[in-house]
Short mmCIF file of C-alpha atoms and ligand atoms in Angstrom, two decimals:
data_model
loop_
_atom_site.label_atom_id
_atom_site.label_comp_id
_atom_site.label_asym_id
_atom_site.label_seq_id
_atom_site.Cartn_x
_atom_site.Cartn_y
_atom_site.Cartn_z
CA MET A 25 4.14 -12.25 24.95
CA ALA A 26 2.50 -11.24 22.41
CA LYS A 27 3.50 -7.71 19.96
CA ILE A 28 2.78 -5.76 18.32
CA THR A 29 5.60 -5.08 14.93
CA ALA A 30 3.71 -3.05 12.32
CA GLY A 31 0.82 -0.96 11.74
CA VAL A 32 -1.06 -1.09 8.33
CA ALA A 33 -3.74 1.12 7.08
CA THR A 34 -5.62 0.94 2.99
CA SER A 35 -8.48 2.48 2.39
CA HIS A 36 -11.33 -0.98 1.21
CA VAL A 37 -12.95 0.39 -1.99
CA PRO A 38 -15.07 -3.04 -3.52
CA ALA A 39 -14.10 -2.25 -6.62
CA ILE A 40 -10.72 -3.25 -6.21
CA GLY A 41 -11.89 -6.47 -4.57
CA ALA A 42 -14.40 -7.64 -8.15
CA ALA A 43 -10.98 -6.12 -10.60
CA MET A 44 -8.91 -9.25 -8.36
CA ASP A 45 -11.46 -11.24 -8.53
CA LEU A 46 -12.34 -11.42 -12.64
CA GLY A 47 -8.36 -10.81 -13.44
CA LYS A 48 -8.96 -6.92 -14.03
CA THR A 49 -5.99 -5.90 -12.74
CA GLN A 50 -3.68 -5.50 -15.93
CA ASP A 51 -5.97 -2.76 -16.91
CA ALA A 52 -5.56 0.54 -17.87
CA TYR A 53 -7.02 1.25 -15.16
CA TRP A 54 -6.52 -0.05 -12.12
CA VAL A 55 -2.08 -0.80 -12.85
CA PRO A 56 -1.35 2.19 -10.36
CA LEU A 57 -3.53 1.49 -8.37
CA PHE A 58 -2.34 -2.51 -7.90
CA LYS A 59 0.93 -1.26 -8.68
CA GLY A 60 1.11 1.23 -5.34
CA TYR A 61 0.32 -2.17 -3.44
CA GLU A 62 3.24 -4.08 -5.11
CA PHE A 63 5.53 -3.25 -2.36
CA SER A 64 3.18 -3.92 0.60
CA LYS A 65 2.85 -7.83 -0.40
CA GLN A 66 6.51 -8.20 -0.94
CA TRP A 67 6.19 -6.17 3.15
CA MET A 68 4.23 -8.60 3.84
CA LYS A 69 5.82 -11.98 2.52
CA ALA A 70 9.11 -11.12 4.66
CA ASN A 71 6.87 -9.56 7.78
CA THR A 72 3.75 -12.35 7.57
CA PRO A 73 2.12 -11.61 11.52
CA ASP A 74 0.04 -14.26 13.35
CA VAL A 75 -2.27 -12.35 13.91
CA VAL A 76 -4.05 -9.06 12.02
CA PHE A 77 -6.10 -7.08 14.69
CA LEU A 78 -7.94 -6.50 12.02
CA VAL A 79 -10.24 -3.19 12.50
CA TYR A 80 -12.27 -2.05 9.69
CA ASN A 81 -16.47 -1.44 9.27
CA ASP A 82 -18.71 -4.10 8.69
CA HIS A 83 -21.25 -1.99 5.57
CA ALA A 84 -24.43 -3.00 6.99
CA THR A 85 -23.89 -6.95 6.18
CA ALA A 86 -23.88 -9.11 8.34
CA PHE A 87 -24.99 -5.84 10.83
CA SER A 88 -28.43 -4.09 10.04
CA LEU A 89 -30.66 -0.55 11.57
CA ASP A 90 -31.42 -3.19 13.78
CA PHE A 91 -29.02 -2.78 15.76
CA ILE A 92 -25.38 -1.00 15.48
CA PRO A 93 -22.83 -2.15 18.54
CA THR A 94 -20.09 1.36 17.57
CA PHE A 95 -17.33 -1.40 18.80
CA ALA A 96 -17.75 -4.84 18.43
CA ILE A 97 -14.75 -7.67 18.76
CA GLY A 98 -15.05 -10.75 17.07
CA CYS A 99 -14.46 -13.87 19.21
CA ALA A 100 -15.34 -17.12 16.48
CA GLU A 101 -13.48 -19.55 15.41
CA GLU A 102 -14.04 -18.22 11.28
CA TYR A 103 -15.56 -15.51 10.12
CA GLN A 104 -17.35 -16.32 6.04
CA PRO A 105 -17.14 -13.92 3.05
CA ALA A 106 -19.59 -11.56 2.92
CA ASP A 107 -22.57 -12.09 0.05
CA GLU A 108 -22.71 -8.28 -0.37
CA GLY A 109 -25.49 -8.58 -3.75
CA TRP A 110 -23.21 -10.52 -5.63
CA GLY A 111 -22.05 -13.52 -3.94
CA PRO A 112 -19.85 -14.55 -1.34
CA ARG A 113 -15.91 -12.79 -2.77
CA PRO A 114 -14.29 -16.14 -3.83
CA VAL A 115 -11.70 -15.30 -0.96
CA PRO A 116 -10.81 -18.17 1.13
CA VAL A 117 -12.53 -17.92 5.15
CA VAL A 118 -11.45 -15.32 7.34
CA GLN A 119 -9.19 -18.20 10.62
CA GLY A 120 -9.93 -15.72 13.96
CA HIS A 121 -7.85 -16.42 17.18
CA PRO A 122 -10.24 -17.15 20.14
CA GLU A 123 -8.21 -17.28 22.53
CA LEU A 124 -6.64 -13.77 21.94
CA ALA A 125 -10.05 -11.97 20.90
CA ALA A 126 -11.56 -13.07 24.47
CA HIS A 127 -7.66 -12.23 26.20
CA ILE A 128 -8.02 -8.70 24.43
CA ALA A 129 -12.72 -8.25 25.01
CA GLN A 130 -12.08 -8.92 28.99
CA SER A 131 -8.94 -6.78 28.68
CA VAL A 132 -10.17 -3.54 27.28
CA ILE A 133 -13.76 -4.02 28.85
CA GLN A 134 -12.05 -3.52 32.30
CA GLN A 135 -10.08 -0.92 31.06
CA ASP A 136 -13.87 0.97 30.20
CA PHE A 137 -14.51 0.19 26.82
CA ASP A 138 -17.60 -1.30 26.14
CA LEU A 139 -16.73 -3.85 22.71
CA THR A 140 -20.01 -5.43 21.79
CA LEU A 141 -18.81 -9.41 21.31
CA ILE A 142 -19.16 -11.53 18.15
CA ASN A 143 -19.37 -15.09 18.50
CA LYS A 144 -21.44 -15.75 14.62
CA MET A 145 -20.63 -12.91 11.51
CA ASP A 146 -19.86 -13.53 7.30
CA VAL A 147 -17.70 -10.36 7.04
CA ASP A 148 -17.52 -7.93 4.31
CA HIS A 149 -15.83 -6.01 1.42
CA GLY A 150 -14.33 -3.30 4.44
CA LEU A 151 -12.06 -6.94 5.60
CA THR A 152 -11.76 -9.21 2.85
CA VAL A 153 -11.02 -7.04 0.70
CA PRO A 154 -7.61 -5.29 2.24
CA LEU A 155 -6.68 -8.52 3.30
CA SER A 156 -6.32 -9.21 -1.03
CA LEU A 157 -4.82 -5.76 -1.43
CA MET A 158 -1.67 -7.12 1.74
CA PHE A 159 -2.00 -11.17 0.31
CA GLY A 160 -2.69 -11.09 -3.07
CA GLN A 161 -4.88 -14.50 -3.81
CA PRO A 162 -3.66 -17.25 -1.92
CA GLN A 163 -5.30 -20.37 -0.69
CA ALA A 164 -5.44 -19.38 2.09
CA TRP A 165 -4.85 -16.59 4.24
CA PRO A 166 -1.45 -17.00 6.03
CA CYS A 167 -2.44 -15.90 9.15
CA LYS A 168 -5.62 -15.25 11.45
CA VAL A 169 -7.21 -12.20 12.08
CA ILE A 170 -9.30 -11.22 14.66
CA PRO A 171 -12.11 -9.08 13.11
CA PHE A 172 -13.07 -5.45 14.49
CA ALA A 173 -16.21 -3.98 13.48
CA VAL A 174 -16.38 -0.89 14.23
CA ASN A 175 -19.63 1.93 13.82
CA VAL A 176 -18.36 4.14 11.06
CA VAL A 177 -22.23 3.55 8.48
CA GLN A 178 -25.11 5.00 10.94
CA TYR A 179 -25.38 8.41 12.38
CA PRO A 180 -23.71 9.18 15.37
CA PRO A 181 -19.75 7.17 14.19
CA PRO A 182 -17.16 7.23 17.48
CA SER A 183 -14.83 10.46 17.59
CA GLY A 184 -11.19 9.61 16.82
CA ASN A 185 -10.48 10.74 20.06
CA ARG A 186 -12.96 7.84 21.67
CA CYS A 187 -10.62 5.93 19.03
CA TYR A 188 -6.83 6.85 18.78
CA GLN A 189 -7.96 6.05 23.13
CA LEU A 190 -9.21 2.59 21.82
CA GLY A 191 -5.80 1.56 20.07
CA LYS A 192 -4.66 2.53 23.72
CA ALA A 193 -6.15 0.28 25.65
CA ILE A 194 -5.71 -2.53 22.74
CA ARG A 195 -2.29 -1.70 22.13
CA ARG A 196 -2.09 -2.45 26.21
CA ALA A 197 -4.11 -5.73 26.08
CA ILE A 198 -2.49 -7.34 23.22
CA ASP A 199 0.92 -6.74 25.39
CA SER A 200 -0.58 -9.26 28.09
CA PHE A 201 -1.45 -11.53 26.42
CA ASP A 202 0.66 -14.35 27.36
CA ALA A 203 1.99 -15.87 23.93
CA ASN A 204 4.66 -15.25 21.43
CA LEU A 205 2.83 -14.28 18.89
CA ASN A 206 3.60 -11.95 16.66
CA VAL A 207 0.34 -9.24 15.48
CA GLN A 208 -0.08 -6.01 13.21
CA ILE A 209 -3.17 -4.08 14.37
CA TRP A 210 -4.66 -2.83 10.44
CA GLY A 211 -6.95 0.99 9.73
CA THR A 212 -8.72 0.60 7.23
CA GLY A 213 -11.49 2.63 5.35
CA GLY A 214 -11.14 5.71 4.14
CA MET A 215 -9.76 7.42 2.01
CA SER A 216 -12.20 11.36 1.10
CA HIS A 217 -14.79 10.17 -0.41
CA GLN A 218 -19.04 10.87 -0.56
CA LEU A 219 -21.22 8.04 -1.88
CA GLN A 220 -24.49 10.02 -2.24
CA GLY A 221 -26.13 13.57 -2.34
CA PRO A 222 -25.84 16.49 -3.77
CA ARG A 223 -21.50 15.81 -3.12
CA ALA A 224 -21.43 12.78 -4.09
CA GLY A 225 -17.93 11.79 -5.54
CA LEU A 226 -16.44 14.80 -3.52
CA ILE A 227 -12.48 14.16 -2.78
CA ASN A 228 -9.97 15.45 -1.57
CA LYS A 229 -6.44 15.12 -1.77
CA GLU A 230 -4.87 18.26 0.62
CA PHE A 231 -7.37 16.42 3.42
CA ASP A 232 -6.34 13.11 2.82
CA ASN A 233 -2.39 13.63 2.11
CA ALA A 234 -2.40 16.99 5.60
CA PHE A 235 -4.63 12.96 7.11
CA LEU A 236 -1.06 11.60 5.34
CA ASP A 237 0.86 12.78 7.25
CA ARG A 238 -0.17 13.79 9.97
CA ILE A 239 -1.81 10.28 11.68
CA VAL A 240 3.15 9.33 11.58
CA ASN A 241 4.38 12.03 12.30
CA ASP A 242 1.19 14.17 14.98
CA PRO A 243 -1.44 11.29 16.10
CA ASP A 244 -2.23 13.33 19.02
CA ALA A 245 -4.07 16.52 17.94
CA LEU A 246 -4.54 14.39 14.96
CA ALA A 247 -6.71 12.77 17.55
CA LYS A 248 -9.35 15.97 18.04
CA VAL A 249 -10.66 16.49 15.42
CA PRO A 250 -14.17 16.57 15.63
CA HIS A 251 -16.37 13.35 13.45
CA LEU A 252 -17.49 17.05 11.91
CA ASP A 253 -14.57 17.56 10.25
CA TYR A 254 -14.35 14.41 8.83
CA VAL A 255 -17.57 14.28 7.37
CA ARG A 256 -17.89 18.36 5.36
CA GLU A 257 -13.29 18.57 4.22
CA ALA A 258 -13.53 13.99 3.28
CA GLY A 259 -17.24 13.45 2.88
CA SER A 260 -19.98 10.93 4.20
CA GLU A 261 -17.55 7.86 4.14
CA GLY A 262 -14.60 9.66 4.94
CA ILE A 263 -15.57 9.22 8.80
CA GLU A 264 -13.53 5.86 7.77
CA LEU A 265 -10.90 7.06 8.25
CA VAL A 266 -10.61 7.89 11.69
CA MET A 267 -10.42 3.60 12.13
CA TRP A 268 -6.56 4.49 10.78
CA LEU A 269 -6.32 6.78 14.30
CA ILE A 270 -7.06 2.35 16.40
CA MET A 271 -4.62 1.68 14.64
CA ARG A 272 -2.63 4.07 15.30
CA GLY A 273 -3.13 4.62 18.98
CA ALA A 274 -1.80 1.30 18.85
CA LEU A 275 1.79 1.44 18.00
CA ASP A 276 4.01 3.10 19.23
CA ALA A 277 4.39 6.67 20.50
CA GLN A 278 7.28 6.54 17.32
CA VAL A 279 7.43 4.98 14.31
CA LYS A 280 9.00 3.98 10.37
CA GLN A 281 7.12 4.62 7.78
CA VAL A 282 8.18 2.06 5.41
CA HIS A 283 5.31 2.47 2.66
CA ARG A 284 3.67 5.10 2.16
CA PHE A 285 1.15 5.10 -1.21
CA TYR A 286 -1.94 7.93 -2.19
CA HIS A 287 -3.77 6.97 -5.17
CA VAL A 288 -7.13 9.07 -7.25
CA PRO A 289 -9.45 7.24 -7.97
CA ALA A 290 -10.66 3.93 -7.51
CA SER A 291 -14.07 3.93 -7.67
CA ASN A 292 -15.43 7.11 -5.75
CA THR A 293 -12.83 7.03 -3.23
CA ALA A 294 -9.51 8.08 -2.74
CA VAL A 295 -6.84 5.36 -2.22
CA GLY A 296 -4.55 5.99 0.16
CA HIS A 297 -2.45 3.06 2.33
CA LEU A 298 0.40 3.18 5.21
CA ILE A 299 2.84 0.67 6.30
CA LEU A 300 4.02 1.48 9.84
CA GLU A 301 6.72 -0.48 12.13
CA ASN A 302 7.63 -0.55 15.72
CA GLY A 303 10.54 -0.91 17.60
CA ARG A 304 12.27 1.97 15.71
C1 DHB B 428 -17.12 2.85 -2.79
C2 DHB B 428 -15.85 2.80 -1.06
C3 DHB B 428 -16.63 2.26 -0.22
O1 DHB B 428 -15.83 2.38 0.99
C4 DHB B 428 -17.82 1.43 0.23
O2 DHB B 428 -17.48 0.96 1.07
C5 DHB B 428 -18.24 2.13 -1.00
C6 DHB B 428 -18.69 2.14 -2.14
C7 DHB B 428 -16.51 2.80 -4.09
O3 DHB B 428 -15.42 4.11 -4.19
O4 DHB B 428 -16.97 3.15 -4.41
FE1 FE B 429 -16.03 1.17 3.13
#
């Protein structure tokens, strides 16, 4: 059977991808940020999964105001890196896992979570920057990826609790896939940041660190935090954090935290990162 072995959470700031692509990781500004991912890259070499179920948000790249799926699962064979205005990132094409994605879609939809199915899509920094942070700059990504897009860009976003319960449904779906696969689930985006308006530049270290504590040890209570609390406390883009609850819902009640990192700022954002292992 397929098995979720670990969860990874990380921010997805586009400037991190640009720093890697343009050879700036040794610049003084970036050194402390990339230091926080050195352990992660080593851990990932020892724990490379067959498939990453990658929860992320599209930033009006593949989707637009024309159509806005709340939850959408990628069922395609592959996904090209998107052109977000400066040409596509020079990173490998993302290989999908259509069979597992189709199984998860059917299982999760039959568990009463209505998903949108995606058969063709380019993937933006929300998906490629976490891959770069965890895998570095390989010729090809070392595993398959199922993109799972969540609308946290256009109001209204899904609630934290909806995301957490959806994570549990995804867990049941993956557990019931009849193939011997090592699957990781990643929750990406966040932490506190606001990119526009009078509060642009907002960072809230207390909120972020409490979130890091609670998502590991008290996810049931954390899931009940209403969406407006995220926006008020962590900024309008801080709502990206609800995606971490999908990851957490798909993990065991008790997990082993093997890595935690927090760094302010990267571009306009507080960067948070966790590696959580199942089955401990
Ligand atoms: C930034 C952060 C994001 O999450 C994003 O999607 C775009 C920009 C930033 O900090 O610049
Ligand atoms: Fe973002």
